[in-house]
Amino acid sequence: MEINNQLRTIKFKLRKFIFLLAFVILIIVLHFTELWTEPRFGITKIHMTLAFVAMIVLYYFIEYVLDFQYIYFSDHGEKVILRYYSLRPMQNLKNSIEIPKPNLVKFEIIPSFLNLKPSLILYARNKTGVAKYPSVCLSALTKQERQNLIHALSRIAPQV
């Protein structure tokens, strides 16, 4: 089975760019045109600017907390391959986990943040015992892709 959310990660990045561009355009239009000269309903240009800033900060905060990640998973062949990287700003460290199927001991899915941010942890046997790999956030996967991932891993190792 192969799972790849590359198109969804492109959509996340594009949506973030468009949202920021719209924010900048709104602020420019608000401040450099005569559309909003007098307060309306007690709301001034400064209030509108602060509202727009609060919306963009909230949007980026939610995306930061959910930690959307590009994920590529494959269990074809002799190894389980999991490649991932975070879509957070300045965290473009690309990671890859390759585990021979007989060495995969178990895996677990840890829900967090109102079950909107599930994380996958893999455990594999190595020379010194059992290694616990860093968690991979699955929030950018659809529910069906998560179920497919769990099903594929369950055929190889038990879920904790």
Coordinates of C-alpha atoms in Angstrom, one line a residue:
M1 CA 0.0 0.0 0.0
E2 CA 1.2 3.5 -0.8
I3 CA -0.1 6.7 0.8
N4 CA 1.1 10.1 -0.5
N5 CA -0.5 13.4 0.5
Q6 CA 1.6 15.6 -1.7
L7 CA -1.4 17.3 -3.4
R8 CA -2.9 18.1 -0.1
T9 CA 0.3 19.7 1.2
I10 CA 0.5 21.8 -1.9
K11 CA -3.1 23.0 -1.2
F12 CA -2.1 23.8 2.4
K13 CA 0.8 25.9 1.2
L14 CA -1.2 27.6 -1.5
R15 CA -4.1 28.4 0.9
K16 CA -1.6 29.9 3.4
F17 CA -0.1 32.1 0.6
I18 CA -3.5 33.2 -0.7
F19 CA -4.7 34.0 2.8
L20 CA -1.6 36.1 3.6
L21 CA -1.9 37.9 0.2
A22 CA -5.6 38.7 0.8
F23 CA -4.7 40.0 4.2
V24 CA -2.0 42.3 2.8
I25 CA -4.3 43.6 0.1
L26 CA -7.1 44.3 2.6
I27 CA -4.7 46.2 4.8
I28 CA -3.4 48.2 1.9
V29 CA -6.9 49.0 0.6
L30 CA -8.0 49.9 4.0
H31 CA -5.2 52.3 4.7
F32 CA -4.4 53.9 1.4
T33 CA -7.9 54.5 0.0
E34 CA -10.7 56.7 1.2
L35 CA -13.2 53.8 1.7
W36 CA -13.1 54.0 5.4
T37 CA -12.5 57.5 6.5
E38 CA -15.1 57.9 9.3
P39 CA -15.8 55.4 12.0
R40 CA -18.8 53.2 11.2
F41 CA -20.7 51.6 14.1
G42 CA -17.9 52.8 16.3
I43 CA -15.3 50.9 14.3
T44 CA -12.3 52.7 13.0
K45 CA -9.5 51.8 10.5
I46 CA -7.3 50.8 13.5
H47 CA -10.0 48.4 14.8
M48 CA -10.4 46.8 11.4
T49 CA -6.6 46.4 11.1
L50 CA -6.4 44.8 14.5
A51 CA -9.2 42.5 13.6
F52 CA -7.4 41.4 10.4
V53 CA -4.2 40.9 12.3
A54 CA -6.0 38.8 14.9
M55 CA -7.6 36.7 12.2
I56 CA -4.2 36.0 10.5
V57 CA -2.5 35.3 13.8
L58 CA -5.3 32.9 14.8
Y59 CA -5.1 31.1 11.4
Y60 CA -1.4 30.6 11.6
F61 CA -1.6 29.6 15.2
I62 CA -4.1 26.8 14.4
E63 CA -2.0 25.6 11.5
Y64 CA 1.1 25.6 13.8
V65 CA -0.7 23.6 16.5
L66 CA -2.1 21.1 14.0
D67 CA 1.4 20.6 12.5
F68 CA 0.4 19.5 9.1
Q69 CA 3.0 17.2 7.5
Y70 CA 3.8 15.8 4.1
I71 CA 3.7 12.0 4.5
Y72 CA 4.7 9.3 2.1
F73 CA 4.1 5.7 3.3
S74 CA 4.9 2.5 1.5
D75 CA 4.9 -1.1 2.6
H76 CA 5.9 -2.6 -0.8
G77 CA 8.9 -4.8 -0.8
E78 CA 11.0 -5.8 2.2
K79 CA 10.7 -2.6 4.1
V80 CA 8.2 -0.2 5.6
I81 CA 9.1 3.3 4.3
L82 CA 7.8 6.5 6.0
R83 CA 9.0 9.8 4.7
Y84 CA 7.7 13.0 6.2
Y85 CA 8.4 16.7 6.9
S86 CA 6.6 19.4 8.7
L87 CA 4.8 22.3 6.8
R88 CA 5.5 24.7 9.7
P89 CA 7.7 27.7 8.7
M90 CA 11.4 27.1 9.1
Q91 CA 11.0 23.4 9.8
N92 CA 11.7 21.8 6.5
L93 CA 13.9 19.0 7.9
K94 CA 13.0 16.0 5.8
N95 CA 12.9 12.7 7.7
S96 CA 12.8 9.2 6.5
I97 CA 12.2 6.0 8.4
E98 CA 12.9 2.6 6.7
I99 CA 12.3 -0.5 8.8
P100 CA 12.6 -4.0 7.5
K101 CA 9.2 -5.7 8.0
P102 CA 10.4 -8.4 10.3
N103 CA 11.9 -5.8 12.6
L104 CA 8.7 -3.7 13.1
V105 CA 7.6 -4.7 16.6
K106 CA 4.5 -2.5 17.1
F107 CA 3.0 0.9 16.4
E108 CA 0.7 3.2 18.3
I109 CA -1.6 6.1 17.4
I110 CA -1.7 8.8 20.0
P111 CA -4.6 11.3 19.8
S112 CA -4.1 14.8 20.9
F113 CA -5.7 18.3 20.6
L114 CA -9.3 17.1 20.5
N115 CA -8.3 14.2 18.3
L116 CA -7.5 16.6 15.5
K117 CA -3.8 15.9 15.7
P118 CA -3.1 12.1 15.9
S119 CA 0.5 11.0 16.0
L120 CA 2.0 7.7 14.8
I121 CA 4.9 6.1 16.7
L122 CA 6.8 3.1 15.3
Y123 CA 8.8 0.6 17.4
A124 CA 11.4 -1.5 15.7
R125 CA 13.8 -4.2 16.9
N126 CA 17.5 -3.4 16.5
K127 CA 20.8 -4.7 17.9
T128 CA 20.4 -3.2 21.3
G129 CA 16.7 -3.8 21.9
V130 CA 13.6 -2.0 20.7
A131 CA 13.9 1.5 19.3
K132 CA 11.1 4.0 19.5
Y133 CA 11.0 6.3 16.5
P134 CA 9.9 10.0 16.7
S135 CA 6.2 10.6 16.3
V136 CA 4.8 11.6 13.0
C137 CA 1.7 13.8 13.0
L138 CA -1.1 12.5 10.8
S139 CA -3.3 15.6 10.9
A140 CA -2.8 16.2 7.2
L141 CA -4.1 12.7 6.2
T142 CA -7.8 12.1 5.5
K143 CA -9.7 9.8 7.8
Q144 CA -9.7 7.1 5.0
E145 CA -5.9 7.5 4.6
R146 CA -5.4 7.1 8.3
Q147 CA -7.5 3.9 8.3
N148 CA -5.5 2.6 5.4
L149 CA -2.3 3.3 7.1
I150 CA -3.4 1.6 10.3
H151 CA -4.7 -1.4 8.4
A152 CA -1.4 -1.7 6.4
L153 CA 0.7 -1.5 9.6
S154 CA -1.6 -3.9 11.5
R155 CA -0.9 -6.6 8.9
I156 CA 2.8 -6.3 9.8
A157 CA 2.8 -5.5 13.5
P158 CA 0.2 -5.2 16.3
Q159 CA -1.2 -1.8 17.4
V160 CA -0.7 -0.8 21.0

